[in-house]
């Protein structure tokens, strides 16, 4: 083990900067929650500021325009999703090392966990932004770039988690199609609680995916 | 064959009623196109009326509120999608009768055609409504009921088209999961043209689905 390093002089904490960072983070999290619950139309800077317990002036200091706030919120969504996926990956790897071997039952569990990433608040917020970005040109380019980055990262994680070998022809598309299914299942959960149906679909498709990854076409 | 019936007296065509129906249809189609292109926020009754070439007064005569207009437009989307699916079904059945037998290549083609239903204007409009209905309570109940109806009809069509036997355990969930994937592929196409990737995913998953339907788990 390496000894803990003493913090460099520039990293000394500045209480004012800390407060500013905390305010910024509260605004971003409020923006994500607002988007997920109330959609784009009702998610104004004023509504987000009130939810965050921040003055409108302070909100506008951090994010001069509505687009700035929600673009930064997309970044925040992306970072949170990434962190959740990384944490999941580490846990799964530890469990795999303890079990020493992978089996079909494990793939079924992994498929369920990956699908769950598309049914929470982060997916709801991302979906709202995705849909609005389809006709809001300025937002569109930024969100498209972000989504491409998230898509690549999610794919990489899924490949690692599932222990898939992308050198085998078809395996890359098998994993991609599975993530498209997960996205579709997330969308099906937006209007009504779709859990019962989703659980049955996940159980069936986890078996199909497991076969496809073991005996690729 | 039964002989054609003479129309009852009340069905005699009324030019004024015909014009009214045509106006109504123009408004519904303009509403769907507006939603798909510009999203909910910018799709006001005034914008739709202008696009349809109808006075705002006439639009408000047909649809007193914005919710009335877009709820009716959802109905219209549902009917159009249904008609498209039925036409597809008839064509496919005719082709199947000509070929006299089904094979793997046919399932690959059918999977592509079913996925294409989720990449056009109707899906874009439905997606906008779906997402808005998730936080607009009044719209929510109506759209949820409609989507459930469309979902059941789409599933029934897919089962018929693919020649799937739902009495076999797992087959129902295989078809459901495939339609979730198609929905996810539609969503992936909203921000960027995803055709090249989608074609590869469809080719791979058509083979996997064909196996799953022939040798169910």
Tab-separated table of C-alpha atoms in Angstrom:
chain	number	residue	atom	x	y	z
A	1	UNK	CA	0.000	0.000	0.000
A	2	UNK	CA	1.170	3.538	-0.789
A	3	UNK	CA	1.072	6.039	2.108
A	4	UNK	CA	-1.582	8.797	1.930
A	5	UNK	CA	-0.180	11.846	0.172
A	6	UNK	CA	-0.219	15.276	1.787
A	7	UNK	CA	-2.523	17.532	-0.239
A	8	UNK	CA	-0.716	20.003	-2.542
A	9	UNK	CA	-0.910	23.681	-1.495
A	10	UNK	CA	-3.499	24.544	-4.200
A	11	UNK	CA	-5.875	21.841	-2.919
A	12	UNK	CA	-6.361	23.570	0.466
A	13	UNK	CA	-10.093	23.876	0.897
A	14	UNK	CA	-11.696	27.257	0.316
A	15	UNK	CA	-15.043	27.395	2.214
A	16	UNK	CA	-16.467	29.895	-0.307
A	17	UNK	CA	-15.557	27.632	-3.235
A	18	UNK	CA	-16.980	24.633	-1.366
A	19	UNK	CA	-20.301	26.437	-0.915
A	20	UNK	CA	-20.317	27.411	-4.591
A	21	UNK	CA	-19.698	23.789	-5.640
A	22	UNK	CA	-22.438	22.549	-3.305
A	23	UNK	CA	-24.880	25.108	-4.754
A	24	UNK	CA	-23.971	24.056	-8.279
A	25	UNK	CA	-24.460	20.402	-7.450
A	26	UNK	CA	-27.844	21.087	-5.771
A	27	UNK	CA	-28.978	22.945	-8.918
A	28	UNK	CA	-27.876	20.099	-11.207
A	29	UNK	CA	-29.596	17.457	-9.111
A	30	UNK	CA	-32.759	19.550	-8.863
A	31	UNK	CA	-32.689	20.022	-12.654
A	32	UNK	CA	-32.460	16.239	-13.199
A	33	UNK	CA	-35.283	15.538	-10.722
A	34	UNK	CA	-37.447	18.286	-12.268
A	35	UNK	CA	-36.923	16.967	-15.787
A	36	UNK	CA	-37.754	13.411	-14.735
A	37	UNK	CA	-40.902	14.430	-12.857
A	38	UNK	CA	-42.278	17.403	-14.764
A	39	UNK	CA	-40.700	17.302	-18.238
A	40	UNK	CA	-38.965	20.058	-20.158
A	41	UNK	CA	-41.843	22.538	-20.441
A	42	UNK	CA	-42.306	22.956	-16.702
A	43	UNK	CA	-38.606	22.733	-15.846
A	44	UNK	CA	-37.667	26.409	-15.923
A	45	UNK	CA	-34.598	27.874	-14.184
A	46	UNK	CA	-36.933	29.483	-11.587
A	47	UNK	CA	-38.604	26.154	-10.755
A	48	UNK	CA	-35.243	24.394	-10.470
A	49	UNK	CA	-33.803	27.183	-8.280
A	50	UNK	CA	-36.776	26.967	-5.910
A	51	UNK	CA	-36.487	23.192	-5.694
A	52	UNK	CA	-32.763	23.491	-4.955
A	53	UNK	CA	-33.397	26.125	-2.267
A	54	UNK	CA	-31.202	28.586	-4.176
A	55	UNK	CA	-32.045	32.179	-5.136
A	56	UNK	CA	-32.829	32.791	-8.778
A	57	UNK	CA	-29.896	35.192	-8.927
A	58	UNK	CA	-27.499	32.538	-7.672
A	59	UNK	CA	-28.900	30.048	-10.192
A	60	UNK	CA	-28.353	32.527	-13.010
A	61	UNK	CA	-24.821	33.194	-11.764
A	62	UNK	CA	-24.021	29.480	-12.182
A	63	UNK	CA	-26.055	28.936	-15.368
A	64	UNK	CA	-26.745	32.079	-17.410
A	65	UNK	CA	-29.317	30.369	-19.655
A	66	UNK	CA	-31.830	27.515	-19.376
A	67	UNK	CA	-29.845	25.590	-22.017
A	68	UNK	CA	-26.653	25.963	-19.944
A	69	UNK	CA	-28.412	24.550	-16.879
A	70	UNK	CA	-29.908	21.554	-18.637
A	71	UNK	CA	-26.839	20.789	-20.742
A	72	UNK	CA	-24.822	20.708	-17.522
A	73	UNK	CA	-27.593	18.534	-16.032
A	74	UNK	CA	-27.172	16.074	-18.929
A	75	UNK	CA	-23.449	15.975	-18.107
A	76	UNK	CA	-24.423	15.303	-14.509
A	77	UNK	CA	-26.820	12.508	-15.582
A	78	UNK	CA	-24.036	11.005	-17.700
A	79	UNK	CA	-21.518	11.126	-14.859
A	80	UNK	CA	-23.987	9.640	-12.358
A	81	UNK	CA	-24.912	6.808	-14.747
A	82	UNK	CA	-21.249	6.160	-15.419
A	83	UNK	CA	-20.449	6.032	-11.707
A	84	UNK	CA	-23.394	3.671	-11.114
A	85	UNK	CA	-22.205	1.392	-13.919
A	86	UNK	CA	-18.623	1.413	-12.654
A	87	UNK	CA	-19.761	0.583	-9.108
A	88	UNK	CA	-21.895	-2.226	-10.508
A	89	UNK	CA	-18.941	-3.543	-12.492
A	90	UNK	CA	-16.650	-3.603	-9.456
A	91	UNK	CA	-19.276	-5.380	-7.324
A	92	UNK	CA	-19.938	-7.922	-10.055
A	93	UNK	CA	-16.213	-8.591	-10.551
A	94	UNK	CA	-15.759	-9.144	-6.825
A	95	UNK	CA	-18.722	-11.533	-6.763
A	96	UNK	CA	-17.346	-13.357	-9.796
A	97	UNK	CA	-13.954	-13.730	-8.102
A	98	UNK	CA	-15.654	-15.130	-4.984
A	99	UNK	CA	-17.753	-17.547	-7.090
A	100	UNK	CA	-14.640	-18.308	-9.223
A	101	UNK	CA	-16.848	-19.181	-12.184
A	102	UNK	CA	-19.650	-17.722	-14.288
A	103	UNK	CA	-22.863	-19.592	-15.055
A	104	UNK	CA	-26.214	-19.032	-16.775
A	105	UNK	CA	-27.860	-17.925	-13.522
A	106	UNK	CA	-25.278	-15.128	-13.255
A	107	UNK	CA	-26.054	-13.806	-16.753
A	108	UNK	CA	-29.783	-13.755	-15.828
A	109	UNK	CA	-28.959	-11.619	-12.770
A	110	UNK	CA	-26.666	-9.305	-14.768
A	111	UNK	CA	-29.285	-8.787	-17.462
A	112	UNK	CA	-31.782	-7.736	-14.777
A	113	UNK	CA	-29.313	-5.295	-13.214
A	114	UNK	CA	-28.441	-3.753	-16.598
A	115	UNK	CA	-32.137	-3.382	-17.506
A	116	UNK	CA	-32.766	-1.686	-14.124
A	117	UNK	CA	-30.419	1.127	-15.202
A	118	UNK	CA	-33.122	2.161	-17.699
A	119	UNK	CA	-36.026	2.361	-15.260
A	120	UNK	CA	-34.915	4.970	-12.711
A	121	UNK	CA	-34.910	8.765	-12.384
A	122	UNK	CA	-31.731	9.169	-14.442
A	123	UNK	CA	-33.253	7.410	-17.452
A	124	UNK	CA	-36.473	9.434	-17.122
A	125	UNK	CA	-34.506	12.694	-17.115
A	126	UNK	CA	-32.277	11.569	-19.993
A	127	UNK	CA	-35.368	10.540	-21.988
A	128	UNK	CA	-36.958	13.975	-21.545
A	129	UNK	CA	-33.758	15.652	-22.741
A	130	UNK	CA	-33.331	13.195	-25.597
A	131	UNK	CA	-36.849	13.857	-26.871
A	132	UNK	CA	-36.602	17.645	-26.477
A	133	UNK	CA	-33.160	17.633	-28.144
A	134	UNK	CA	-34.779	16.052	-31.223
A	135	UNK	CA	-36.356	19.408	-32.106
A	136	UNK	CA	-34.344	21.956	-30.048
A	137	UNK	CA	-31.397	22.449	-32.390
A	138	UNK	CA	-28.936	24.016	-29.922
A	139	UNK	CA	-29.592	21.314	-27.350
A	140	UNK	CA	-29.560	18.645	-30.081
A	141	UNK	CA	-25.855	18.749	-30.977
A	142	UNK	CA	-24.737	18.758	-27.333
A	143	UNK	CA	-27.095	15.963	-26.270
A	144	UNK	CA	-26.265	13.835	-29.340
A	145	UNK	CA	-22.536	14.019	-28.506
A	146	UNK	CA	-23.210	13.161	-24.863
A	147	UNK	CA	-25.526	10.282	-25.720
A	148	UNK	CA	-22.925	8.844	-28.093
A	149	UNK	CA	-20.382	8.948	-25.263
A	150	UNK	CA	-22.802	7.370	-22.758
A	151	UNK	CA	-23.793	4.756	-25.351
A	152	UNK	CA	-20.160	3.731	-25.924
A	153	UNK	CA	-19.470	3.575	-22.178
A	154	UNK	CA	-22.644	1.574	-21.466
A	155	UNK	CA	-21.781	-0.860	-24.254
A	156	UNK	CA	-18.210	-1.308	-22.977
A	157	UNK	CA	-19.531	-1.958	-19.449
A	158	UNK	CA	-22.152	-4.450	-20.662
A	159	UNK	CA	-19.486	-6.367	-22.640
A	160	UNK	CA	-17.251	-6.546	-19.561
A	161	UNK	CA	-20.083	-7.466	-17.166
A	162	UNK	CA	-21.440	-10.193	-19.425
A	163	UNK	CA	-17.942	-11.484	-20.170
A	164	UNK	CA	-18.711	-11.266	-23.904
A	165	UNK	CA	-15.956	-11.816	-26.482
A	166	UNK	CA	-16.411	-9.196	-29.201
A	167	UNK	CA	-13.819	-10.883	-31.411
A	168	UNK	CA	-16.469	-13.497	-32.177
A	169	UNK	CA	-18.643	-12.376	-35.147
A	170	UNK	CA	-22.146	-11.288	-34.073
A	171	UNK	CA	-21.349	-10.856	-30.363
A	172	UNK	CA	-21.045	-7.062	-30.658
A	173	UNK	CA	-24.513	-6.850	-32.270
A	174	UNK	CA	-25.974	-9.269	-29.717
A	175	UNK	CA	-24.921	-6.964	-26.877
A	176	UNK	CA	-26.067	-3.844	-28.779
A	177	UNK	CA	-29.516	-5.354	-29.460
A	178	UNK	CA	-29.830	-6.324	-25.808
A	179	UNK	CA	-29.123	-2.721	-24.744
A	180	UNK	CA	-31.696	-1.507	-27.286
A	181	UNK	CA	-34.179	-3.876	-25.642
A	182	UNK	CA	-33.271	-2.476	-22.215
A	183	UNK	CA	-33.921	1.048	-23.550
A	184	UNK	CA	-37.280	-0.080	-24.976
A	185	UNK	CA	-38.199	-1.653	-21.633
A	186	UNK	CA	-37.322	1.640	-19.934
A	187	UNK	CA	-39.595	3.500	-22.353
A	188	UNK	CA	-42.430	1.016	-21.715
A	189	UNK	CA	-42.163	1.867	-18.010
A	190	UNK	CA	-42.675	5.617	-18.452
A	191	UNK	CA	-46.492	5.718	-18.462
A	192	UNK	CA	-47.354	2.686	-16.336
A	193	UNK	CA	-45.582	0.409	-13.855
A	194	UNK	CA	-44.408	-2.325	-16.212
A	195	UNK	CA	-42.382	-4.371	-13.698
A	196	UNK	CA	-44.399	-7.625	-13.787
A	197	UNK	CA	-44.271	-7.904	-17.585
A	198	UNK	CA	-40.645	-6.704	-17.676
A	199	UNK	CA	-39.513	-9.387	-15.201
A	200	UNK	CA	-40.945	-12.144	-17.430
A	201	UNK	CA	-39.359	-10.656	-20.575
A	202	UNK	CA	-35.989	-10.271	-18.815
A	203	UNK	CA	-36.067	-13.894	-17.574
A	204	UNK	CA	-36.722	-15.193	-21.095
A	205	UNK	CA	-34.279	-12.916	-22.910
A	206	UNK	CA	-31.497	-13.462	-20.384
A	207	UNK	CA	-31.616	-17.171	-21.346
A	208	UNK	CA	-31.679	-16.294	-25.052
A	209	UNK	CA	-28.772	-13.820	-24.655
A	210	UNK	CA	-26.770	-16.328	-22.635
A	211	UNK	CA	-27.153	-18.877	-25.464
A	212	UNK	CA	-26.303	-16.263	-28.102
A	213	UNK	CA	-23.101	-15.250	-26.275
A	214	UNK	CA	-22.017	-18.851	-25.678
A	215	UNK	CA	-22.852	-20.211	-29.144
A	216	UNK	CA	-22.643	-17.138	-31.395
A	217	UNK	CA	-24.275	-17.121	-34.820
B	1	UNK	CA	-70.402	-13.483	-51.518
B	2	UNK	CA	-73.125	-11.211	-50.162
B	3	UNK	CA	-74.459	-8.581	-52.591
B	4	UNK	CA	-73.503	-4.936	-51.904
B	5	UNK	CA	-76.099	-3.302	-49.686
B	6	UNK	CA	-77.874	-0.119	-50.760
B	7	UNK	CA	-76.785	2.653	-48.389
B	8	UNK	CA	-79.373	3.586	-45.727
B	9	UNK	CA	-81.005	7.006	-46.127
B	10	UNK	CA	-78.878	8.604	-43.410
B	11	UNK	CA	-75.636	7.668	-45.224
B	12	UNK	CA	-76.409	9.876	-48.249
B	13	UNK	CA	-73.398	12.147	-48.638
B	14	UNK	CA	-73.683	15.650	-47.253
B	15	UNK	CA	-71.097	17.973	-48.903
B	16	UNK	CA	-70.985	20.146	-45.768
B	17	UNK	CA	-70.304	17.081	-43.575
B	18	UNK	CA	-67.669	15.887	-46.055
B	19	UNK	CA	-65.869	19.240	-45.802
B	20	UNK	CA	-66.071	19.089	-42.012
B	21	UNK	CA	-64.582	15.573	-41.962
B	22	UNK	CA	-61.803	16.630	-44.349
B	23	UNK	CA	-60.991	19.640	-42.134
B	24	UNK	CA	-60.917	17.405	-39.064
B	25	UNK	CA	-58.596	14.942	-40.778
B	26	UNK	CA	-56.269	17.732	-41.961
B	27	UNK	CA	-56.063	19.031	-38.388
B	28	UNK	CA	-55.284	15.567	-37.000
B	29	UNK	CA	-52.582	14.904	-39.570
B	30	UNK	CA	-51.068	18.357	-39.029
B	31	UNK	CA	-51.084	17.717	-35.271
B	32	UNK	CA	-49.210	14.432	-35.739
B	33	UNK	CA	-46.659	16.018	-38.095
B	34	UNK	CA	-46.194	18.996	-35.733
B	35	UNK	CA	-45.635	16.750	-32.735
B	36	UNK	CA	-43.108	14.598	-34.604
B	37	UNK	CA	-41.150	17.599	-35.903
B	38	UNK	CA	-41.447	20.242	-33.208
B	39	UNK	CA	-42.450	18.437	-30.004
B	40	UNK	CA	-45.241	19.218	-27.569
B	41	UNK	CA	-44.125	22.688	-26.441
B	42	UNK	CA	-44.254	24.219	-29.904
B	43	UNK	CA	-47.328	22.283	-31.058
B	44	UNK	CA	-50.074	24.703	-30.098
B	45	UNK	CA	-53.575	24.685	-31.619
B	46	UNK	CA	-52.682	27.891	-33.518
B	47	UNK	CA	-49.544	26.332	-35.066
B	48	UNK	CA	-51.446	23.170	-36.047
B	49	UNK	CA	-54.341	25.205	-37.555
B	50	UNK	CA	-51.904	27.252	-39.642
B	51	UNK	CA	-50.133	24.109	-40.858
B	52	UNK	CA	-53.489	22.528	-41.775
B	53	UNK	CA	-54.595	25.688	-43.628
B	54	UNK	CA	-57.590	25.998	-41.311
B	55	UNK	CA	-58.733	29.092	-39.390
B	56	UNK	CA	-58.114	29.068	-35.661
B	57	UNK	CA	-61.866	29.391	-35.117
B	58	UNK	CA	-62.563	26.287	-37.211
B	59	UNK	CA	-59.832	24.390	-35.323
B	60	UNK	CA	-61.392	25.368	-31.999
B	61	UNK	CA	-64.825	24.332	-33.301
B	62	UNK	CA	-63.477	20.801	-33.915
B	63	UNK	CA	-61.227	20.640	-30.837
B	64	UNK	CA	-62.179	23.017	-28.006
B	65	UNK	CA	-58.921	22.435	-26.093
B	66	UNK	CA	-55.319	21.567	-26.907
B	67	UNK	CA	-55.742	18.277	-25.010
B	68	UNK	CA	-58.788	17.406	-27.169
B	69	UNK	CA	-56.780	17.997	-30.343
B	70	UNK	CA	-53.775	15.929	-29.318
B	71	UNK	CA	-55.788	13.145	-27.708
B	72	UNK	CA	-57.670	12.807	-31.002
B	73	UNK	CA	-54.298	12.938	-32.786
B	74	UNK	CA	-53.110	9.989	-30.652
B	75	UNK	CA	-56.239	8.118	-31.747
B	76	UNK	CA	-55.340	9.016	-35.316
B	77	UNK	CA	-51.743	7.796	-34.835
B	78	UNK	CA	-53.096	4.549	-33.381
B	79	UNK	CA	-55.496	4.014	-36.293
B	80	UNK	CA	-52.817	4.780	-38.883
B	81	UNK	CA	-50.328	2.402	-37.244
B	82	UNK	CA	-52.999	-0.261	-37.038
B	83	UNK	CA	-53.884	0.140	-40.707
B	84	UNK	CA	-50.190	-0.017	-41.651
B	85	UNK	CA	-49.762	-3.212	-39.613
B	86	UNK	CA	-52.863	-4.795	-41.114
B	87	UNK	CA	-51.721	-3.949	-44.659
B	88	UNK	CA	-48.316	-5.416	-43.845
B	89	UNK	CA	-49.951	-8.551	-42.478
B	90	UNK	CA	-52.058	-9.068	-45.619
B	91	UNK	CA	-49.020	-8.546	-47.904
B	92	UNK	CA	-46.900	-10.923	-45.852
B	93	UNK	CA	-49.635	-13.595	-45.829
B	94	UNK	CA	-49.973	-13.331	-49.599
B	95	UNK	CA	-46.203	-13.643	-50.009
B	96	UNK	CA	-46.182	-16.621	-47.650
B	97	UNK	CA	-48.934	-18.320	-49.671
B	98	UNK	CA	-46.950	-17.708	-52.866
B	99	UNK	CA	-43.778	-19.100	-51.294
B	100	UNK	CA	-45.819	-21.903	-49.675
B	101	UNK	CA	-43.290	-22.194	-46.876
B	102	UNK	CA	-41.593	-20.069	-44.277
B	103	UNK	CA	-37.836	-20.026	-43.768
B	104	UNK	CA	-35.185	-18.211	-41.752
B	105	UNK	CA	-34.664	-15.621	-44.486
B	106	UNK	CA	-38.351	-14.682	-44.244
B	107	UNK	CA	-38.161	-14.076	-40.490
B	108	UNK	CA	-35.128	-11.822	-41.081
B	109	UNK	CA	-37.188	-9.765	-43.548
B	110	UNK	CA	-40.205	-9.620	-41.215
B	111	UNK	CA	-38.075	-8.483	-38.282
B	112	UNK	CA	-36.745	-5.616	-40.394
B	113	UNK	CA	-40.255	-4.581	-41.473
B	114	UNK	CA	-41.555	-4.664	-37.880
B	115	UNK	CA	-38.588	-2.609	-36.644
B	116	UNK	CA	-39.226	-0.053	-39.421
B	117	UNK	CA	-42.630	0.680	-37.839
B	118	UNK	CA	-40.717	2.328	-34.986
B	119	UNK	CA	-38.568	4.669	-37.068
B	120	UNK	CA	-41.123	6.809	-38.927
B	121	UNK	CA	-43.203	9.947	-38.260
B	122	UNK	CA	-45.920	8.034	-36.417
B	123	UNK	CA	-43.442	6.681	-33.857
B	124	UNK	CA	-41.868	10.123	-33.414
B	125	UNK	CA	-45.280	11.684	-32.733
B	126	UNK	CA	-46.318	8.848	-30.415
B	127	UNK	CA	-43.012	9.177	-28.528
B	128	UNK	CA	-43.568	12.907	-27.949
B	129	UNK	CA	-47.056	12.223	-26.608
B	130	UNK	CA	-45.861	9.295	-24.530
B	131	UNK	CA	-43.173	11.381	-22.864
B	132	UNK	CA	-45.459	14.390	-22.281
B	133	UNK	CA	-48.209	12.114	-20.938
B	134	UNK	CA	-45.766	10.924	-18.269
B	135	UNK	CA	-46.175	14.261	-16.435
B	136	UNK	CA	-49.394	15.737	-17.915
B	137	UNK	CA	-51.943	13.954	-15.749
B	138	UNK	CA	-55.046	14.504	-17.910
B	139	UNK	CA	-53.244	13.351	-21.043
B	140	UNK	CA	-51.636	10.493	-19.095
B	141	UNK	CA	-54.718	8.353	-18.486
B	142	UNK	CA	-55.959	8.697	-22.068
B	143	UNK	CA	-52.559	7.988	-23.643
B	144	UNK	CA	-51.880	5.039	-21.299
B	145	UNK	CA	-55.182	3.400	-22.335
B	146	UNK	CA	-54.435	3.994	-26.011
B	147	UNK	CA	-50.878	2.730	-25.753
B	148	UNK	CA	-52.098	-0.436	-24.030
B	149	UNK	CA	-54.504	-0.995	-26.934
B	150	UNK	CA	-51.815	-0.313	-29.560
B	151	UNK	CA	-49.391	-2.553	-27.645
B	152	UNK	CA	-51.842	-5.478	-27.631
B	153	UNK	CA	-52.614	-5.023	-31.341
B	154	UNK	CA	-48.928	-4.742	-32.294
B	155	UNK	CA	-48.123	-7.870	-30.288
B	156	UNK	CA	-50.981	-9.832	-31.887
B	157	UNK	CA	-49.791	-8.749	-35.358
B	158	UNK	CA	-46.165	-9.658	-34.627
B	159	UNK	CA	-47.214	-13.124	-33.403
B	160	UNK	CA	-49.222	-13.697	-36.599
B	161	UNK	CA	-46.545	-12.294	-38.911
B	162	UNK	CA	-43.758	-14.327	-37.330
B	163	UNK	CA	-45.945	-17.447	-37.203
B	164	UNK	CA	-45.120	-17.794	-33.495
B	165	UNK	CA	-46.936	-20.385	-31.346
B	166	UNK	CA	-47.763	-18.711	-28.024
B	167	UNK	CA	-48.852	-22.021	-26.510
B	168	UNK	CA	-45.161	-22.896	-26.253
B	169	UNK	CA	-43.717	-21.573	-22.950
B	170	UNK	CA	-41.436	-18.563	-23.455
B	171	UNK	CA	-42.633	-17.685	-26.966
B	172	UNK	CA	-44.915	-14.878	-25.746
B	173	UNK	CA	-42.002	-13.263	-23.868
B	174	UNK	CA	-39.656	-13.767	-26.844
B	175	UNK	CA	-42.005	-11.742	-29.071
B	176	UNK	CA	-42.576	-9.109	-26.354
B	177	UNK	CA	-38.843	-8.661	-25.820
B	178	UNK	CA	-38.297	-8.333	-29.558
B	179	UNK	CA	-40.917	-5.546	-29.727
B	180	UNK	CA	-39.214	-3.835	-26.768
B	181	UNK	CA	-35.982	-3.995	-28.771
B	182	UNK	CA	-37.755	-2.482	-31.789
B	183	UNK	CA	-39.013	0.362	-29.556
B	184	UNK	CA	-35.488	0.903	-28.213
B	185	UNK	CA	-34.105	0.972	-31.768
B	186	UNK	CA	-36.750	3.587	-32.624
B	187	UNK	CA	-35.647	5.694	-29.663
B	188	UNK	CA	-31.985	5.378	-30.693
B	189	UNK	CA	-32.947	6.869	-34.068
B	190	UNK	CA	-34.505	10.043	-32.642
B	191	UNK	CA	-31.354	12.183	-32.325
B	192	UNK	CA	-29.172	10.757	-35.071
B	193	UNK	CA	-29.606	8.588	-38.175
B	194	UNK	CA	-28.939	5.168	-36.674
B	195	UNK	CA	-29.740	3.064	-39.788
B	196	UNK	CA	-26.297	1.511	-40.373
B	197	UNK	CA	-25.976	0.251	-36.792
B	198	UNK	CA	-29.650	-0.758	-36.669
B	199	UNK	CA	-29.346	-2.889	-39.822
B	200	UNK	CA	-26.502	-4.891	-38.258
B	201	UNK	CA	-28.394	-5.353	-34.970
B	202	UNK	CA	-31.564	-6.410	-36.835
B	203	UNK	CA	-29.642	-8.954	-38.961
B	204	UNK	CA	-28.104	-10.553	-35.863
B	205	UNK	CA	-31.262	-10.543	-33.702
B	206	UNK	CA	-33.495	-11.829	-36.504
B	207	UNK	CA	-31.335	-14.960	-36.551
B	208	UNK	CA	-31.433	-15.225	-32.753
B	209	UNK	CA	-35.235	-14.664	-32.668
B	210	UNK	CA	-35.761	-17.231	-35.424
B	211	UNK	CA	-33.847	-19.814	-33.335
B	212	UNK	CA	-35.754	-18.827	-30.168
B	213	UNK	CA	-39.134	-19.251	-31.893
B	214	UNK	CA	-38.174	-22.576	-33.477
B	215	UNK	CA	-36.485	-24.098	-30.432
B	216	UNK	CA	-38.091	-22.324	-27.471
B	217	UNK	CA	-36.505	-22.352	-24.027
